[in-house]
Coordinates of C-alpha atoms and ligand atoms in Angstrom, one line a residue:
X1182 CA 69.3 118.5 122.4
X1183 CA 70.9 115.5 123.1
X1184 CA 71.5 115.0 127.3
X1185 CA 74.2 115.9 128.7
X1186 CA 75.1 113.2 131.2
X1187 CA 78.5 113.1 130.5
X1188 CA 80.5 115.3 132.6
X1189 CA 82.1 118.5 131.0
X1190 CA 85.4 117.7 129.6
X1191 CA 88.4 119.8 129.6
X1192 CA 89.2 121.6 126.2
X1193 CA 88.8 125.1 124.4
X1194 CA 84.9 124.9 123.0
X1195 CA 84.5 124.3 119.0
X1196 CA 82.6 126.8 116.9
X1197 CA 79.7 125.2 114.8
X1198 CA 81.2 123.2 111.8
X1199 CA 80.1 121.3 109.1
X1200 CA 81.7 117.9 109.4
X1201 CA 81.9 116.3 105.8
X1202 CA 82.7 112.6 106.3
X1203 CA 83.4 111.4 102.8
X1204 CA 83.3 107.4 103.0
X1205 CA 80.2 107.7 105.7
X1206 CA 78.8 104.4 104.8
X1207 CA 82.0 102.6 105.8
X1208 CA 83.8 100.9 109.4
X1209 CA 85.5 103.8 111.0
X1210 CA 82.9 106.0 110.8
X1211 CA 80.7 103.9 112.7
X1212 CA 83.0 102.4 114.9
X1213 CA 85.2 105.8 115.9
X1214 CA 83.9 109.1 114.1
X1215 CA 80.3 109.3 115.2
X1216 CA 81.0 107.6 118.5
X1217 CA 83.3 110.2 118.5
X1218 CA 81.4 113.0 118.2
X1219 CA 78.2 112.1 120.3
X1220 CA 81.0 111.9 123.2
X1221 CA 82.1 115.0 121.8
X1222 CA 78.7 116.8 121.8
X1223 CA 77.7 115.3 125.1
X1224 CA 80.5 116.9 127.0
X1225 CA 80.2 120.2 125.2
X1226 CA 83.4 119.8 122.8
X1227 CA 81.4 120.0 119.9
X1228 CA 79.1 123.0 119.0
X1229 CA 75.6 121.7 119.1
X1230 CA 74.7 123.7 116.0
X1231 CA 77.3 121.6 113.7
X1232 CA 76.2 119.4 111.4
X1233 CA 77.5 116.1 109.8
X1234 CA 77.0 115.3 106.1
X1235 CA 78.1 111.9 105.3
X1236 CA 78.6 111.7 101.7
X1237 CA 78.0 108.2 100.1
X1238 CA 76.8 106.2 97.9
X1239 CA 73.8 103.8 97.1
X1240 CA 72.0 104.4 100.7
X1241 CA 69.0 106.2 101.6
X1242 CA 69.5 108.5 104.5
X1243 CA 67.4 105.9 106.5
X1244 CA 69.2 103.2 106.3
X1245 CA 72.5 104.8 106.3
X1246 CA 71.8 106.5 110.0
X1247 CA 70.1 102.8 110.8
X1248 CA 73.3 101.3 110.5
X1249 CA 75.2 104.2 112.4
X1250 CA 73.3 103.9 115.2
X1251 CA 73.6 100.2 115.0
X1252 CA 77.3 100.6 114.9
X1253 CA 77.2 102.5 118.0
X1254 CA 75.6 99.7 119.9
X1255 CA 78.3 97.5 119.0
X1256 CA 81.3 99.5 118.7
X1257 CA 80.8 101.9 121.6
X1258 CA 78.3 100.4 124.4
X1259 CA 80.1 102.5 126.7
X1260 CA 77.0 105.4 125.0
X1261 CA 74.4 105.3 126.6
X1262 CA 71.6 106.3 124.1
X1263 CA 68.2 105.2 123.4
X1264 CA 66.2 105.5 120.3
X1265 CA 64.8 108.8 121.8
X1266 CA 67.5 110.2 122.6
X1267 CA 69.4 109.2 118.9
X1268 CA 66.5 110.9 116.9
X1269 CA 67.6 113.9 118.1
X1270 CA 71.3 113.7 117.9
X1271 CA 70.2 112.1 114.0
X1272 CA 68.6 115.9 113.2
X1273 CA 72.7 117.1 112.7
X1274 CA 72.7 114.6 110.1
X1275 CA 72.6 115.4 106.5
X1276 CA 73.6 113.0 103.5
X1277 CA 75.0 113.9 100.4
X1278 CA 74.3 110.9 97.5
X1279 CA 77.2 109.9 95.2
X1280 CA 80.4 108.4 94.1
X1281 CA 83.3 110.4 94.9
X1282 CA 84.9 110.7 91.4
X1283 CA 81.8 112.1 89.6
X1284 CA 81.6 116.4 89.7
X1285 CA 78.1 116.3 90.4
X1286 CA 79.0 114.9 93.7
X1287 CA 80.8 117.8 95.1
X1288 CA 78.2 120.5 93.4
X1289 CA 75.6 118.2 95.5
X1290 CA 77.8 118.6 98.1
X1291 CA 78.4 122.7 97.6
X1292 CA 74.6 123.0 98.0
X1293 CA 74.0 120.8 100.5
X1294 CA 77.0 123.0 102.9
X1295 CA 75.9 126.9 101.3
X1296 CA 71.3 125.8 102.9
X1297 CA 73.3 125.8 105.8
X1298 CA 73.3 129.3 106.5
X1299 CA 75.9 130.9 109.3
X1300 CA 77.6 127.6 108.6
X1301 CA 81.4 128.6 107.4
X1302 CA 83.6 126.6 108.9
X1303 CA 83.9 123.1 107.2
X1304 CA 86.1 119.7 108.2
X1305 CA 86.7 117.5 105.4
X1306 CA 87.1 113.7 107.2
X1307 CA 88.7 111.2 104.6
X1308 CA 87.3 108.0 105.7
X1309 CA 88.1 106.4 102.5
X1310 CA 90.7 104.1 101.0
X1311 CA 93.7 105.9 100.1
X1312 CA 93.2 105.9 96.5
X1313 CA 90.3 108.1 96.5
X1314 CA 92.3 111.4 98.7
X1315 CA 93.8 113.1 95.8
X1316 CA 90.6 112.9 94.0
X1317 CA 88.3 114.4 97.2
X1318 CA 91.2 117.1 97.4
X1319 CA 90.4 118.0 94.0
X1320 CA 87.1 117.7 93.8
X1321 CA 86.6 120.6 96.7
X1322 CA 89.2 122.2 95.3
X1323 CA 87.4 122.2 91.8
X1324 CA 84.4 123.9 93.2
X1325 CA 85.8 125.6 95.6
X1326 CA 85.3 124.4 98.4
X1327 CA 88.7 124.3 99.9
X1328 CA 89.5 128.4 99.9
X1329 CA 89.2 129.7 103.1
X1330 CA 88.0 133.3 102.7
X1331 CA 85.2 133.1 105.4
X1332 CA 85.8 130.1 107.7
X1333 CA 88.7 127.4 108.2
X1334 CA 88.6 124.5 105.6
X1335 CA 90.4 121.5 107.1
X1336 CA 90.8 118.1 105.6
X1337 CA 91.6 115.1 107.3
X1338 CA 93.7 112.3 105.5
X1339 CA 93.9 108.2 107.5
X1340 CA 96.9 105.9 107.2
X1341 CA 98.2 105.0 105.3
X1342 CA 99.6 107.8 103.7
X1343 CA 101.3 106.0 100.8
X1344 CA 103.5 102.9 100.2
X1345 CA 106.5 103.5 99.7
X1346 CA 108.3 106.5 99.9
X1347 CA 107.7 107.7 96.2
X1348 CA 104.3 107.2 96.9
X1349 CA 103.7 109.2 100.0
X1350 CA 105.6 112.0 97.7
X1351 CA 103.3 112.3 95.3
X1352 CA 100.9 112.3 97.7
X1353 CA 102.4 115.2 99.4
X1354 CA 103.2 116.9 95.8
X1355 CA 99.4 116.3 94.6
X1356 CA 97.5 117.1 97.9
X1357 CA 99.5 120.1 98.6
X1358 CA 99.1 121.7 94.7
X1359 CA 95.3 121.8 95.9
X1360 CA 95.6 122.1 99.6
X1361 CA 98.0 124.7 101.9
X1362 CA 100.0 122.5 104.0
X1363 CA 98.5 124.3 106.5
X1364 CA 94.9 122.8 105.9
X1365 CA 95.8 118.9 105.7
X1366 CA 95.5 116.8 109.0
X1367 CA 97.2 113.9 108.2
X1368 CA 96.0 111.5 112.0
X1369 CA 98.2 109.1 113.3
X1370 CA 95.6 107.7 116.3
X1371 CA 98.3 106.9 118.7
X1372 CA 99.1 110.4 119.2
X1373 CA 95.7 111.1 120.1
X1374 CA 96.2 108.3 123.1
X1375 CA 96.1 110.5 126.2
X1376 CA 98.9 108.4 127.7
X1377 CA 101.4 108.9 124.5
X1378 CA 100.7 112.9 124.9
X1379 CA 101.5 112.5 128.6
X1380 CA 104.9 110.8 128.1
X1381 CA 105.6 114.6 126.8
X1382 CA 104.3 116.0 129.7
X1383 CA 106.2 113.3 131.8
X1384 CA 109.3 114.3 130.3
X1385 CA 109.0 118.0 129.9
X1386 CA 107.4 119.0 133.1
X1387 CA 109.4 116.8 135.4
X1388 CA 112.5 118.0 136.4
X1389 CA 114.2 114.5 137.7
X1390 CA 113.8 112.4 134.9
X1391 CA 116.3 115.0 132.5
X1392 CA 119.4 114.1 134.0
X1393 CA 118.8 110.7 133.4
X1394 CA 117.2 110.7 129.5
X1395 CA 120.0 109.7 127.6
X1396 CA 122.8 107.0 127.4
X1397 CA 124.1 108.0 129.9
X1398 CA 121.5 106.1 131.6
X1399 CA 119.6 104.4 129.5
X1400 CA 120.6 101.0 128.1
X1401 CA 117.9 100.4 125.5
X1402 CA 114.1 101.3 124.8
X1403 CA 111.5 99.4 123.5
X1404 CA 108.6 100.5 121.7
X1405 CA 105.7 97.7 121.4
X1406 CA 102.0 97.1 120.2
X1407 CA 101.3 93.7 121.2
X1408 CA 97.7 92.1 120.0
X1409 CA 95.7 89.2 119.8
X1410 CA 93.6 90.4 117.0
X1411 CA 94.3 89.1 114.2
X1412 CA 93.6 90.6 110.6
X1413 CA 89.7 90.6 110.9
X1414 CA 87.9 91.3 107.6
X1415 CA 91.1 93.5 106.0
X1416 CA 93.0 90.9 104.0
X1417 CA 93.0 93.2 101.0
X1418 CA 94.5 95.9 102.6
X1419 CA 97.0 94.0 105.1
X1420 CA 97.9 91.7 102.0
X1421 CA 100.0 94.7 100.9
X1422 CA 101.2 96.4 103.7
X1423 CA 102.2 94.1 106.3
X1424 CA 103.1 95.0 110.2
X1425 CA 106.0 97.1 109.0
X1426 CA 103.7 99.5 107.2
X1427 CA 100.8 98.7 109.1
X1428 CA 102.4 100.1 112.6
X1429 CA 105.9 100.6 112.7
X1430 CA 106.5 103.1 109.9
X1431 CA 103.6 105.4 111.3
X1432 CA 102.7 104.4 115.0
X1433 CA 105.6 103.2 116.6
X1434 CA 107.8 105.9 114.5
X1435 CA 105.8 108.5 115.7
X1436 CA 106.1 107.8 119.3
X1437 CA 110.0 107.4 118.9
X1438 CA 110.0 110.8 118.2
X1439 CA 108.5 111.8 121.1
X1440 CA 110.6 109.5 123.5
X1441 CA 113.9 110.6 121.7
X1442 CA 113.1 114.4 121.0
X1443 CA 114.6 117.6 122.5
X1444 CA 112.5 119.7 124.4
X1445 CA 111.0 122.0 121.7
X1446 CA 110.9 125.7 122.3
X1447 CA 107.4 126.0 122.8
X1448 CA 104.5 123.9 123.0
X1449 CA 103.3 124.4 119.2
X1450 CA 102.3 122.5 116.1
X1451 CA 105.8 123.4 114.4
X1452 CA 108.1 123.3 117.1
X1453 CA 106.7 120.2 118.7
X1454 CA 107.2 119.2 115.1
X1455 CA 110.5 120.6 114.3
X1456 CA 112.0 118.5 116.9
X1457 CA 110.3 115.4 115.9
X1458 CA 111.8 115.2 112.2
X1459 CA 115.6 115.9 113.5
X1460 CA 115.1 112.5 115.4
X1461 CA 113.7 110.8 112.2
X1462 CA 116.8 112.5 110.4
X1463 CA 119.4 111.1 113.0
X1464 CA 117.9 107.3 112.5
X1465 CA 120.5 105.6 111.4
X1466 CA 119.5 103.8 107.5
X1467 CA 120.3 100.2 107.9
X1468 CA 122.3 98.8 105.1
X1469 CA 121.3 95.9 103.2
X1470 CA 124.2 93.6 104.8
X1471 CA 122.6 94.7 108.5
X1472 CA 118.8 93.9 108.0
X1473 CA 118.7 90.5 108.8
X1474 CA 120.3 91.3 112.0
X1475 CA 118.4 94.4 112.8
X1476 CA 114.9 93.7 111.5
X1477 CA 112.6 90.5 112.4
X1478 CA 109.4 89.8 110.2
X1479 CA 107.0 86.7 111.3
X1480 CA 103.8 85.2 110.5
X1481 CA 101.3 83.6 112.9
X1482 CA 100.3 80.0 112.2
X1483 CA 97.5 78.4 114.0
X1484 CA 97.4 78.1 117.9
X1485 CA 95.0 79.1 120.7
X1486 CA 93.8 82.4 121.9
X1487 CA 92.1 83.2 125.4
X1488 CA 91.5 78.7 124.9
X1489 CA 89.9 79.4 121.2
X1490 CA 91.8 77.8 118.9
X1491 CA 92.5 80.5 115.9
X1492 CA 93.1 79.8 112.3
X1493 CA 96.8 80.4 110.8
X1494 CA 97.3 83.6 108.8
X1495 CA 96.8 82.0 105.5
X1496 CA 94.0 80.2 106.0
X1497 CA 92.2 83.5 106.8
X1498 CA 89.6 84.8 104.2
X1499 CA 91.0 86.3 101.2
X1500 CA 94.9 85.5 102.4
X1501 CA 96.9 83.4 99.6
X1502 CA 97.9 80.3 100.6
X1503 CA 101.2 81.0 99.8
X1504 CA 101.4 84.4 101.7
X1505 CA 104.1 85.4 103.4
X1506 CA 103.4 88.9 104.6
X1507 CA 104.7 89.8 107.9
X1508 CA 101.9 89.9 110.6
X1509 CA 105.2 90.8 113.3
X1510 CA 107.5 93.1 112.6
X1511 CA 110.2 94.4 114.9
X1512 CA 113.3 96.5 114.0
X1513 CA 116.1 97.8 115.6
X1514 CA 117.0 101.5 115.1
X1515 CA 119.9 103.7 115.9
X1516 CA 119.9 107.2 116.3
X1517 CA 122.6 109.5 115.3
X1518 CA 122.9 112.2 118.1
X1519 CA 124.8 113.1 121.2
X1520 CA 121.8 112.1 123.6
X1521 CA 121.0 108.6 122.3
X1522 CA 124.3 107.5 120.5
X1523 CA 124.6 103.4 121.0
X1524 CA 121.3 103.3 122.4
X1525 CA 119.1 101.0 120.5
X1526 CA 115.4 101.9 120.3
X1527 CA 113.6 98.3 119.4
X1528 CA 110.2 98.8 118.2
X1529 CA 107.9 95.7 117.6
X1530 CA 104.2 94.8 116.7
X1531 CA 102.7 91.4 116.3
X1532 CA 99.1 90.1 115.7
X1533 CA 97.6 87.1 117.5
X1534 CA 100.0 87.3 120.7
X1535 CA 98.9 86.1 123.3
X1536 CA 97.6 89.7 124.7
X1537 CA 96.9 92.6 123.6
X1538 CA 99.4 94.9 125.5
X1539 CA 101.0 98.6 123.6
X1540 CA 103.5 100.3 126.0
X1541 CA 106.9 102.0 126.3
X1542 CA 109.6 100.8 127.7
X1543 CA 112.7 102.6 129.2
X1544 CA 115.3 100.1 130.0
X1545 CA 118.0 101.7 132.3
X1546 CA 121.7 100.5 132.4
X1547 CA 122.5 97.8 134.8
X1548 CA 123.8 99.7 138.4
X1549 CA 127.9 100.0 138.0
X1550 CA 128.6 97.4 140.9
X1551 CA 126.5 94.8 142.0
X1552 CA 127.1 94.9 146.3
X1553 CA 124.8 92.1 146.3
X1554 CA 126.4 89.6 143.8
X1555 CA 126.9 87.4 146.4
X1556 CA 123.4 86.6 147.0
X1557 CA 120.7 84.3 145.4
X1558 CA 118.6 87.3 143.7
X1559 CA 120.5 90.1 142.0
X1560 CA 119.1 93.2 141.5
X1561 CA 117.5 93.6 138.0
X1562 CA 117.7 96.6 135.8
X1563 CA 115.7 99.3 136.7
X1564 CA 112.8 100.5 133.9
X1565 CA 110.1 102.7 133.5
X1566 CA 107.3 101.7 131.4
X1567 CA 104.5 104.1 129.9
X1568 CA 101.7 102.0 129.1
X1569 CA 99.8 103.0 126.4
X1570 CA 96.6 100.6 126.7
X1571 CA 94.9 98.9 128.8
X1572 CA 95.5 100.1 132.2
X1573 CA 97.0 103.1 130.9
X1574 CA 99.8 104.5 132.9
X1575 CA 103.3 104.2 134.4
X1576 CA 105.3 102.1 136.5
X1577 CA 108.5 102.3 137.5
X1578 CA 110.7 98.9 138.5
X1579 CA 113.1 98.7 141.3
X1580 CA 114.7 96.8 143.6
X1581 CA 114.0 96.5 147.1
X1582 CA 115.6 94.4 150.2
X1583 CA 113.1 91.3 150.9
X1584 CA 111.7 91.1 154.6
X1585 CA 113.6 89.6 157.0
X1586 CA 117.4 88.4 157.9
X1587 CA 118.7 88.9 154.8
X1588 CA 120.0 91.3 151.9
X1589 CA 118.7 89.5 148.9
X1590 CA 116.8 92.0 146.8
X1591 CA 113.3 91.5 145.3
X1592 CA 111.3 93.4 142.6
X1593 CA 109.2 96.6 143.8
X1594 CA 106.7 97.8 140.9
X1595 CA 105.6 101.4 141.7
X1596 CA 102.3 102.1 139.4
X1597 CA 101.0 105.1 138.8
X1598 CA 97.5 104.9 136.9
X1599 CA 97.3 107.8 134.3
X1600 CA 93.8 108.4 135.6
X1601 CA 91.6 106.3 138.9
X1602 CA 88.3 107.2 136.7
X1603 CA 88.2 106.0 132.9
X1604 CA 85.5 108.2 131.8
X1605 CA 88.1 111.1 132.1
X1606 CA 90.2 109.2 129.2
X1607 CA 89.5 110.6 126.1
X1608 CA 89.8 108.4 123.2
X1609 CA 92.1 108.8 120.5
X1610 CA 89.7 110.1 117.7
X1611 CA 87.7 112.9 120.6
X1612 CA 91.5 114.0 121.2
X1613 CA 92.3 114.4 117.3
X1614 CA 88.7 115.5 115.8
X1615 CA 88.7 118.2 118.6
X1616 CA 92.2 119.2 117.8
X1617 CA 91.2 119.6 114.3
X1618 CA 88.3 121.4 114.8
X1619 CA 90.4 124.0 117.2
X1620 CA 93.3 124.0 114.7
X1621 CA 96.3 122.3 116.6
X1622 CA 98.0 120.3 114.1
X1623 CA 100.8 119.6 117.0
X1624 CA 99.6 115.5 117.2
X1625 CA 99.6 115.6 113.4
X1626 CA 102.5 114.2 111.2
X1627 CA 103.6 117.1 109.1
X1628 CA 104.9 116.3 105.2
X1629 CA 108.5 115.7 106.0
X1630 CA 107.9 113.5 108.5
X1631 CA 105.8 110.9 106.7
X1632 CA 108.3 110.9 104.1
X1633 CA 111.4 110.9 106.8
X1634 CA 109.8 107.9 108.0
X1635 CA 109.1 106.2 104.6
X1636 CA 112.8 107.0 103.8
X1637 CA 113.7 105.1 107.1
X1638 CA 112.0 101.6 106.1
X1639 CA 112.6 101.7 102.6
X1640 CA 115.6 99.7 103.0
X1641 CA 113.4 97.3 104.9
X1642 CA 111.2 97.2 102.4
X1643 CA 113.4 97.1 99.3
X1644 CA 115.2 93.7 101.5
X1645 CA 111.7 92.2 102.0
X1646 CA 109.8 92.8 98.9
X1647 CA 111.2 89.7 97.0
X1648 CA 111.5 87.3 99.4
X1649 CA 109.7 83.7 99.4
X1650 CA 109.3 82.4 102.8
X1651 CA 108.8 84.4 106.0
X1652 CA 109.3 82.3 110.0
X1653 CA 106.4 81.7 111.6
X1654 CA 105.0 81.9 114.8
X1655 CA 102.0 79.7 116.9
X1656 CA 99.4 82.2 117.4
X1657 CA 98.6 83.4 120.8
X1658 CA 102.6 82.5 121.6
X1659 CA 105.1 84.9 121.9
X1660 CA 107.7 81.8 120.6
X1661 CA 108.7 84.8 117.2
X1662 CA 111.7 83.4 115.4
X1663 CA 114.6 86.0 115.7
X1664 CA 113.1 88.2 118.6
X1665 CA 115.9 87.2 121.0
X1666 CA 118.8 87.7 118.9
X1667 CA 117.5 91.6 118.4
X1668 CA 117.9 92.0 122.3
X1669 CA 121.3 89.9 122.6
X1670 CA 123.4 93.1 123.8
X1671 CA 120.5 94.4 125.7
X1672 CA 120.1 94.4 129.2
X1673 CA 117.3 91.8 130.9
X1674 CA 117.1 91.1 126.6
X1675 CA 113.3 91.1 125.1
X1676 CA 110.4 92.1 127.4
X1677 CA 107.3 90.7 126.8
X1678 CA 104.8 92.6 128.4
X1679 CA 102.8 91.2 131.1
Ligands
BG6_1080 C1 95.6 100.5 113.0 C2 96.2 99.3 112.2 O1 96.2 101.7 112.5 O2 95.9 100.4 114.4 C3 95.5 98.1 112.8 O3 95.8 99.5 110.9 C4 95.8 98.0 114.3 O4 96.1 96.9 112.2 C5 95.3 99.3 115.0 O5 95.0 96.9 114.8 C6 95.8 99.3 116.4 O6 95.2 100.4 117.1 P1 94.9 100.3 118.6 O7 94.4 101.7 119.0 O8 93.9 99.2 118.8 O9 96.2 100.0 119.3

């Protein structure tokens, strides 16, 4: 057995499973899923008699669980494992050789799961490029490998889940003519961030903060994923999707929902989730005439970065030239209800800024009369902000008098840290493969939603598609062409985190 150094984490214990990781040879498996699970395994969340069976191509098993372990010295240096100790984690291991279209492939794979006897439960992880889902999901439906008479059959689908909105449909229409909507898991990662769960606990198990949830309050929120990344090695894939698609339609939409929702009835998959798409139903479409005021889309040119100077966007490897997909996208949305009527929620995302900073902002109303007008530093508006990563956790702005013989005010941050020790901070994928594995689909996006939330941007989309030159920004700046004009009627404007 591997050690067990880590200490025991929270979490209702997973019966043995056989993990199926189709596109094992590939980045997220090595950088999140089998980091993942050792964390998992070391802590006790994951049954030590599971097993993993990467299905790929072209590899021997050799190699392929060389360049895993590999992967976990680089991705994941917080594991501490030495060759020892990874020989016997590297026993659960069990590869399945083939390309994913061919039948053979998933007979191989029917075998390779039925020599594993008293195995019955099986996870399907789709670590693949969307093309290749509908044709996993038929190929274990085929041989039967999705019918759940003796143990769950769950499979897992990544982002992004379509491109449009008549693409996530047939998506939904194809998967769930093989699949019961019950057994697809379609992960958004930021939901599996501890600190984006425990704005839900914040809100629902706090009495105080009720009263003041709504606009009555609350001048405007702001939803943000700052970084200073830019588009590493994915120009094929960010060529076509862009920061819209890329994090606002399904990350930043996602934890809308859970800032604007209605305390659901009980703390279930559906009624979590029931909540979540009447907010994406009261979002207000934006008509054609109102994108350009509404929406801001941006490209990085060249600039500097931590004092490295960084290439523009379209000098980077496999970009055209003349590009001009968005790599910063920020929108501002309206939602239809009593609670949050005239309140905008901005939501932004931008690569290469100067940090990289993801966090939730409450901005409250400015107080009714200033009593200190008068003097040199008026109060500001109060906000609380939930930040999402780094330093994960909340703080709260007010004002406060400044010492001595006088009234002026002066900022008082009070920070709560969501947790003093960092190995209690689960990471995303630990939070979502364990959820899987126990069944909670609650911080997975249900079929409406995804295409609620297509429907949403579509107009956004339909106004960008053709157009032939996009506003740039200096990378490693946070000088983005239109960002001020979103915030004009906002109070304190556009917050750049700091
Ligand atoms: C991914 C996007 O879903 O999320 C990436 O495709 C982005 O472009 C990443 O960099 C951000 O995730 P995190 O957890 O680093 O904020």
């Amino acid at each position: 057995m591997v050690d067990t150094t880590r200490k025991k984490c929270l979490g209702e214990p997973t019966e043995p499973t056989n993990i199926v990781i189709f596109g094992a040879g590939g980045d997220l498996t090595k950088r999140k899923l089998i980091p993942s699970l050792i964390k998992m395994l070391r802590c006790g969340l994951l049954h030590a008699d599971s097993k993993i069976i990467g299905v790929l191509k072209g590899r021997t098993r050799e190699t392929w669980l060389q360049a895993m372990y590999k992967g976990i010295k680089d991705y994941a240096p917080d594991i501490e494992i030495d060759d020892q100790q990874w020989q016997t984690f590297s026993a659960m291991f069990k590869m399945v050789d083939g390309d994913l279209e061919n039948d053979q492939t998933y007979t191989d794979l029917a075998e390779s799961l039925e020599s594993l006897a008293g195995h019955t439960h099986a996870m399907f992880y789709c670590a693949v490029p969307p093309r290749w889902y509908t044709t996993i999901a038929a190929g274990l439906h085929r041989i039967g490998l999705a019918d759940e008479h003796e143990g769950f059959r769950r499979v897992v689908i990544e982002k992004p889940f379509g491109m449009n909105l008549e693409s996530a449909q047939a998506l939904n229409t194809e998967l769930q003519s093989l699949l019961d909507e019950s057994q697809i898991y379609r992960i958004d990662h930021y939901l599996g961030k501890e600190s984006v769960q425990n704005l839900l606990v914040y809100r629902f198990a706090n009495s105080i903060l009720e009263p003041l949830w709504n606009r009555n309050f609350i001048d405007h929120i702001q939803i943000s994923a700052a970084e200073s990344i830019g588009i590493e090695y994915r120009a094929n894939y960010y060529e076509k999707s862009g920061a819209l698609r890329d994090m606002i339609q399904s990350h930043l939409m996602q934890v809308m929902t859970l800032v604007a929702m209605e305390p659901p009835v009980e703390f279930t998959a559906d009624a979590v989730r029931d909540e979540k798409i009447k907010v994406l139903r009261a979002v207000r479409r934006i008509e054609p005439e109102n994108i350009k005021q509404q929406t801001v889309a941006a490209q990085y040119g060249s600039g500097q970065i931590n004092d490295e100077p960084v290439k523009a966007y379209v000098a980077e490897e496999g970009v055209s030239p003349e590009s001009v997909t968005e790599t910063f996208a920020g929108v501002r949305f309206q939602i239809d209800n009593w609670r949050w009527q005239g309140v905008p929620f901005v939501l932004w995302t931008g690569k290469r800024l100067p940090k990289r900073v993801s966090e939730i902002m409450i901005r409250f109303k400015n107080p009714p009369f200033n009593l200190f007008d008068a003097h040199a530093n008026p109060p500001m508006a109060n906000s609380l902000v939930f930040r999402v990563h780094p330093d994960e956790g909340i703080a709260l702005r007010m004002n406060a008098k400044k010492p001595g013989l006088t009234t002026d005010s002066q900022r008082m941050v009070m920070r709560a840290p969501y947790s003093e020790n960092s190995e209690d901070v689960s990471e995303a994928y630990e939070v979502l493969l364990h959820d899987v594995l126990t069944g909670d689909a609650t911080l997975f996006s249900r079929a409406d939603e995804v295409e609620e939330s297509w429907a949403i941007i579509e107009p956004i989309l339909n106004a960008w598609k053709d157009r032939i030159s996009v506003d740039r920004y200096r990378a490693g700046s946070w000088d983005v062409p239109g960002m001020d004009a979103l915030f004009e009627d906002c109070v304190s404007g556009w917050h750049k985190p700091s």
